[in-house]
Amino acid sequence: MAFFMTKTESIEAKSEFCPSGFPAVQGLYDLQNEHDACGVGFICNLHGKKSHGIIKDALEILVCLTHRGAAGADPLTGDGAGILLQIPHRLYLRECLKLGIDLPAEKEYGTGLVFLPRDELQREQCKTILEEAIESEGQKLLGWRKMPTNNANIGKTAKASEPEIWQIFVGRGEGVDDDRTFDRMLYIIRKVAENKIFKSDLPAKGDFYVATLTCRIIIYKGLLLPEQMEEYYPDLLDPEFDSALALVHQRYSTNTFPAWKLAQPFHVMC
């Protein structure tokens, strides 16, 4: 079963939280007035049975929503697309074994994609701040995975602002006995790290973004056209990537600017 809907949403934007490259407030332009009109699609198995087929169908829905998205002068750069899925434990367990990361049972760890500056020094500073936030909140850093990506066929505009994308794994700390409490701790970690980085003097701090960080769902997103998603993120083609639900999002920027972090804006939904 699937449904489609279109959505107009408002974004409260402040200059210190916006991606690098955005213009300052000038004339009739003000970041506070940004909004977009997007296409959203959802599909799920009503019995909660996970399969790779759900992901294939969701990506097909995303392509069917192309009319709800946009591209600029660079026809290979879209306004953004993304997909929200349940965490594919089998896939991540396999990949973490290769990296020497001891991944615990499902929902005993949180994970998410983290957009980072391309400058190595600033990237490591951002990762350190996030790691410190994990420790300060009593949780456990399990490790990092460099997210496999393929940018061969994305547009020049998208490549020019493409971040480094890493995946972080966070284990439950002592005394965290249920999923909701753990997710609240992960939310606090994300906000603490974001606030510290956004208030820092790092020149590329606008490139830092945590797409999501929970023990239940994962988001893959980018400044991409719908048909570019599965090529850019090879994980999505892996048969061991399974989910019982998927939410896809295709962005249309009506009064704002395309950016990697603004694609698929839902941190938690479904």
Tab-separated table of C-alpha atoms in Angstrom:
chain	number	residue	atom	x	y	z
A	1	MET	CA	0.000	0.000	0.000
A	2	ALA	CA	1.307	3.440	-0.839
A	3	PHE	CA	0.114	7.009	-0.900
A	4	PHE	CA	1.367	10.233	-2.393
A	5	MET	CA	1.018	13.714	-1.060
A	6	THR	CA	2.443	17.110	-1.773
A	7	LYS	CA	3.508	19.377	0.980
A	8	THR	CA	4.420	22.996	1.419
A	9	GLU	CA	6.608	23.528	4.419
A	10	SER	CA	8.231	26.444	6.162
A	11	ILE	CA	11.803	26.508	7.347
A	12	GLU	CA	12.946	28.682	10.187
A	13	ALA	CA	16.400	29.599	8.998
A	14	LYS	CA	19.053	31.597	10.779
A	15	SER	CA	22.256	32.614	9.084
A	16	GLU	CA	24.508	30.743	11.508
A	17	PHE	CA	22.652	27.492	10.866
A	18	CYS	CA	22.475	27.735	7.067
A	19	PRO	CA	24.721	25.925	4.620
A	20	SER	CA	27.786	27.749	3.479
A	21	GLY	CA	27.310	29.619	0.210
A	22	PHE	CA	23.938	31.139	1.094
A	23	PRO	CA	23.715	34.909	0.528
A	24	ALA	CA	23.325	37.335	3.390
A	25	VAL	CA	20.012	39.094	4.016
A	26	GLN	CA	19.621	41.652	1.227
A	27	GLY	CA	16.831	43.461	-0.611
A	28	LEU	CA	13.702	41.309	-0.555
A	29	TYR	CA	15.665	38.166	0.327
A	30	ASP	CA	15.637	36.987	3.934
A	31	LEU	CA	16.512	33.488	5.142
A	32	GLN	CA	13.564	33.688	7.559
A	33	ASN	CA	11.168	33.480	4.600
A	34	GLU	CA	12.495	30.290	3.046
A	35	HIS	CA	9.973	27.621	2.125
A	36	ASP	CA	9.604	24.873	-0.409
A	37	ALA	CA	6.907	22.821	-2.132
A	38	CYS	CA	7.791	19.164	-2.252
A	39	GLY	CA	6.626	15.712	-3.238
A	40	VAL	CA	6.396	12.973	-0.624
A	41	GLY	CA	5.686	9.262	-1.053
A	42	PHE	CA	5.260	6.470	1.493
A	43	ILE	CA	5.121	2.692	1.181
A	44	CYS	CA	5.004	-0.031	3.804
A	45	ASN	CA	4.279	-3.677	4.425
A	46	LEU	CA	1.129	-3.772	6.554
A	47	HIS	CA	2.420	-6.825	8.452
A	48	GLY	CA	5.776	-5.216	9.245
A	49	LYS	CA	7.713	-7.703	7.131
A	50	LYS	CA	11.042	-6.330	5.970
A	51	SER	CA	12.244	-6.826	2.404
A	52	HIS	CA	14.516	-5.268	-0.176
A	53	GLY	CA	11.494	-4.978	-2.433
A	54	ILE	CA	10.137	-2.130	-0.302
A	55	ILE	CA	13.273	-0.121	-1.080
A	56	LYS	CA	13.060	-0.844	-4.809
A	57	ASP	CA	9.407	0.213	-4.845
A	58	ALA	CA	10.158	3.352	-2.822
A	59	LEU	CA	12.875	4.425	-5.248
A	60	GLU	CA	10.414	3.890	-8.092
A	61	ILE	CA	7.937	6.140	-6.284
A	62	LEU	CA	10.683	8.730	-5.903
A	63	VAL	CA	11.343	8.739	-9.644
A	64	CYS	CA	7.596	9.096	-10.247
A	65	LEU	CA	7.702	12.253	-8.108
A	66	THR	CA	10.163	13.949	-10.454
A	67	HIS	CA	7.476	16.451	-11.455
A	68	ARG	CA	7.369	17.619	-7.820
A	69	GLY	CA	11.082	18.420	-7.819
A	70	ALA	CA	13.253	20.791	-9.778
A	71	ALA	CA	16.602	21.312	-11.448
A	72	GLY	CA	18.330	24.554	-12.308
A	73	ALA	CA	20.634	25.586	-15.130
A	74	ASP	CA	22.636	22.448	-14.381
A	75	PRO	CA	20.191	19.709	-15.481
A	76	LEU	CA	22.086	17.017	-13.547
A	77	THR	CA	21.695	18.793	-10.206
A	78	GLY	CA	18.297	18.493	-8.542
A	79	ASP	CA	16.937	20.446	-5.584
A	80	GLY	CA	17.385	17.354	-3.471
A	81	ALA	CA	16.015	13.878	-2.875
A	82	GLY	CA	16.100	11.391	-0.033
A	83	ILE	CA	14.708	8.236	1.508
A	84	LEU	CA	13.923	7.290	5.116
A	85	LEU	CA	14.109	3.576	6.013
A	86	GLN	CA	14.363	1.232	8.948
A	87	ILE	CA	17.940	0.461	9.966
A	88	PRO	CA	19.224	-2.517	7.906
A	89	HIS	CA	20.935	-4.406	10.714
A	90	ARG	CA	22.176	-7.321	8.574
A	91	LEU	CA	23.901	-4.985	6.126
A	92	TYR	CA	25.533	-2.854	8.810
A	93	LEU	CA	26.620	-5.888	10.816
A	94	ARG	CA	28.391	-7.238	7.739
A	95	GLU	CA	30.064	-3.914	6.908
A	96	CYS	CA	31.090	-3.221	10.504
A	97	LEU	CA	32.792	-6.597	10.755
A	98	LYS	CA	35.054	-5.494	7.882
A	99	LEU	CA	35.993	-2.367	9.846
A	100	GLY	CA	36.522	-4.068	13.184
A	101	ILE	CA	33.449	-2.394	14.708
A	102	ASP	CA	31.694	-4.617	17.253
A	103	LEU	CA	28.057	-3.878	16.484
A	104	PRO	CA	25.575	-4.973	19.186
A	105	ALA	CA	22.034	-6.286	18.646
A	106	GLU	CA	19.348	-4.306	16.833
A	107	LYS	CA	18.231	-1.130	18.638
A	108	GLU	CA	21.185	-1.463	21.012
A	109	TYR	CA	22.985	1.097	18.854
A	110	GLY	CA	22.103	4.277	17.040
A	111	THR	CA	23.407	5.320	13.669
A	112	GLY	CA	23.120	8.058	11.102
A	113	LEU	CA	24.796	9.711	8.143
A	114	VAL	CA	26.916	12.756	8.993
A	115	PHE	CA	27.803	15.403	6.397
A	116	LEU	CA	31.264	16.812	7.077
A	117	PRO	CA	33.636	19.439	5.598
A	118	ARG	CA	35.941	18.270	2.822
A	119	ASP	CA	38.879	19.950	4.532
A	120	GLU	CA	40.516	17.149	6.533
A	121	LEU	CA	41.449	19.248	9.569
A	122	GLN	CA	37.998	20.785	9.923
A	123	ARG	CA	36.396	17.389	9.295
A	124	GLU	CA	38.363	15.832	12.142
A	125	GLN	CA	37.471	18.740	14.427
A	126	CYS	CA	33.769	18.208	13.716
A	127	LYS	CA	34.076	14.466	14.332
A	128	THR	CA	35.878	15.119	17.614
A	129	ILE	CA	33.147	17.476	18.811
A	130	LEU	CA	30.487	14.866	18.022
A	131	GLU	CA	32.499	12.177	19.794
A	132	GLU	CA	32.863	14.418	22.844
A	133	ALA	CA	29.099	14.958	22.907
A	134	ILE	CA	28.585	11.176	22.885
A	135	GLU	CA	30.931	10.740	25.829
A	136	SER	CA	29.482	13.676	27.773
A	137	GLU	CA	25.986	12.145	27.522
A	138	GLY	CA	27.179	8.769	28.787
A	139	GLN	CA	26.865	6.843	25.526
A	140	LYS	CA	29.495	4.833	23.654
A	141	LEU	CA	31.224	5.603	20.367
A	142	LEU	CA	31.391	2.327	18.443
A	143	GLY	CA	33.082	3.655	15.328
A	144	TRP	CA	32.879	5.449	11.993
A	145	ARG	CA	32.242	4.112	8.510
A	146	LYS	CA	33.156	6.101	5.396
A	147	MET	CA	29.887	6.014	3.485
A	148	PRO	CA	30.327	4.414	0.038
A	149	THR	CA	29.235	6.956	-2.582
A	150	ASN	CA	29.564	7.333	-6.345
A	151	ASN	CA	29.424	10.897	-7.650
A	152	ALA	CA	30.395	10.044	-11.248
A	153	ASN	CA	27.085	11.140	-12.744
A	154	ILE	CA	25.861	13.911	-10.457
A	155	GLY	CA	25.840	17.528	-11.642
A	156	LYS	CA	28.666	20.029	-11.430
A	157	THR	CA	26.695	22.171	-8.976
A	158	ALA	CA	26.101	19.201	-6.683
A	159	LYS	CA	29.774	18.179	-6.854
A	160	ALA	CA	30.934	21.699	-6.030
A	161	SER	CA	29.174	21.609	-2.649
A	162	GLU	CA	29.337	17.855	-2.000
A	163	PRO	CA	30.275	17.091	1.619
A	164	GLU	CA	32.290	14.179	2.953
A	165	ILE	CA	29.723	11.645	4.161
A	166	TRP	CA	30.476	9.354	7.093
A	167	GLN	CA	28.276	7.020	9.107
A	168	ILE	CA	28.558	6.997	12.887
A	169	PHE	CA	27.617	4.151	15.243
A	170	VAL	CA	26.734	4.879	18.871
A	171	GLY	CA	26.133	2.201	21.532
A	172	ARG	CA	23.790	2.480	24.492
A	173	GLY	CA	25.259	3.695	27.736
A	174	GLU	CA	24.590	2.161	31.130
A	175	GLY	CA	21.135	2.711	32.546
A	176	VAL	CA	19.469	3.346	29.171
A	177	ASP	CA	16.877	0.586	29.233
A	178	ASP	CA	14.386	1.451	26.493
A	179	ASP	CA	14.400	2.645	22.894
A	180	ARG	CA	12.663	5.960	23.502
A	181	THR	CA	15.112	6.981	26.203
A	182	PHE	CA	18.019	6.003	23.966
A	183	ASP	CA	16.604	8.006	21.060
A	184	ARG	CA	16.219	11.032	23.352
A	185	MET	CA	19.870	10.698	24.346
A	186	LEU	CA	20.878	10.506	20.682
A	187	TYR	CA	18.811	13.620	19.956
A	188	ILE	CA	20.579	15.493	22.754
A	189	ILE	CA	23.967	14.352	21.412
A	190	ARG	CA	23.097	15.661	17.964
A	191	LYS	CA	21.893	19.029	19.253
A	192	VAL	CA	24.856	19.504	21.613
A	193	ALA	CA	27.324	18.823	18.790
A	194	GLU	CA	25.427	21.028	16.316
A	195	ASN	CA	25.267	23.964	18.714
A	196	LYS	CA	28.960	23.742	19.570
A	197	ILE	CA	30.014	23.524	15.925
A	198	PHE	CA	27.659	26.285	14.728
A	199	LYS	CA	29.007	28.614	17.436
A	200	SER	CA	32.617	27.787	16.590
A	201	ASP	CA	34.902	29.744	14.261
A	202	LEU	CA	35.350	26.832	11.821
A	203	PRO	CA	35.153	28.338	8.305
A	204	ALA	CA	33.316	25.278	6.940
A	205	LYS	CA	30.966	24.753	9.893
A	206	GLY	CA	27.994	25.124	7.555
A	207	ASP	CA	28.989	21.822	5.923
A	208	PHE	CA	28.368	19.891	9.155
A	209	TYR	CA	24.997	18.177	9.309
A	210	VAL	CA	23.635	15.027	10.960
A	211	ALA	CA	20.974	13.610	8.644
A	212	THR	CA	19.507	11.586	11.489
A	213	LEU	CA	20.706	9.788	14.605
A	214	THR	CA	18.358	7.198	16.112
A	215	CYS	CA	18.217	3.485	16.884
A	216	ARG	CA	15.253	2.909	14.550
A	217	ILE	CA	15.570	4.660	11.203
A	218	ILE	CA	18.205	5.831	8.731
A	219	ILE	CA	18.078	8.559	6.069
A	220	TYR	CA	19.990	8.642	2.790
A	221	LYS	CA	19.758	12.027	1.089
A	222	GLY	CA	21.591	14.522	-1.067
A	223	LEU	CA	21.538	17.242	-3.684
A	224	LEU	CA	20.453	14.632	-6.177
A	225	LEU	CA	17.875	13.836	-8.804
A	226	PRO	CA	15.624	10.868	-7.897
A	227	GLU	CA	17.222	8.572	-10.466
A	228	GLN	CA	20.684	9.357	-9.066
A	229	MET	CA	19.927	8.060	-5.552
A	230	GLU	CA	20.690	4.371	-5.985
A	231	GLU	CA	23.860	4.998	-7.995
A	232	TYR	CA	25.161	7.590	-5.552
A	233	TYR	CA	24.439	5.361	-2.527
A	234	PRO	CA	25.336	1.747	-3.477
A	235	ASP	CA	23.971	0.599	-0.090
A	236	LEU	CA	20.473	1.045	-1.515
A	237	LEU	CA	21.141	-1.651	-4.143
A	238	ASP	CA	22.408	-4.217	-1.637
A	239	PRO	CA	19.971	-7.164	-1.251
A	240	GLU	CA	20.683	-7.202	2.495
A	241	PHE	CA	19.308	-3.682	2.840
A	242	ASP	CA	15.732	-4.401	3.918
A	243	SER	CA	12.947	-2.398	5.502
A	244	ALA	CA	9.214	-2.699	6.180
A	245	LEU	CA	8.597	0.945	5.335
A	246	ALA	CA	10.030	3.780	3.311
A	247	LEU	CA	9.360	7.501	3.066
A	248	VAL	CA	10.732	9.281	-0.002
A	249	HIS	CA	11.042	13.003	-0.570
A	250	GLN	CA	11.686	15.058	-3.710
A	251	ARG	CA	12.386	18.741	-3.098
A	252	TYR	CA	11.239	21.786	-5.021
A	253	SER	CA	12.878	25.013	-3.858
A	254	THR	CA	10.440	27.850	-4.476
A	255	ASN	CA	11.963	30.582	-2.306
A	256	THR	CA	15.224	29.100	-1.159
A	257	PHE	CA	18.444	27.578	-2.468
A	258	PRO	CA	19.264	23.906	-3.068
A	259	ALA	CA	21.652	22.382	-0.529
A	260	TRP	CA	22.783	18.908	0.490
A	261	LYS	CA	21.507	19.261	4.034
A	262	LEU	CA	18.070	20.576	3.000
A	263	ALA	CA	17.163	17.501	0.954
A	264	GLN	CA	14.770	15.092	2.742
A	265	PRO	CA	14.186	17.339	5.801
A	266	PHE	CA	12.485	14.788	8.056
A	267	HIS	CA	14.716	13.721	10.960
A	268	VAL	CA	11.958	11.513	12.385
A	269	MET	CA	8.763	10.477	10.615
A	270	CYS	CA	6.691	7.322	9.928
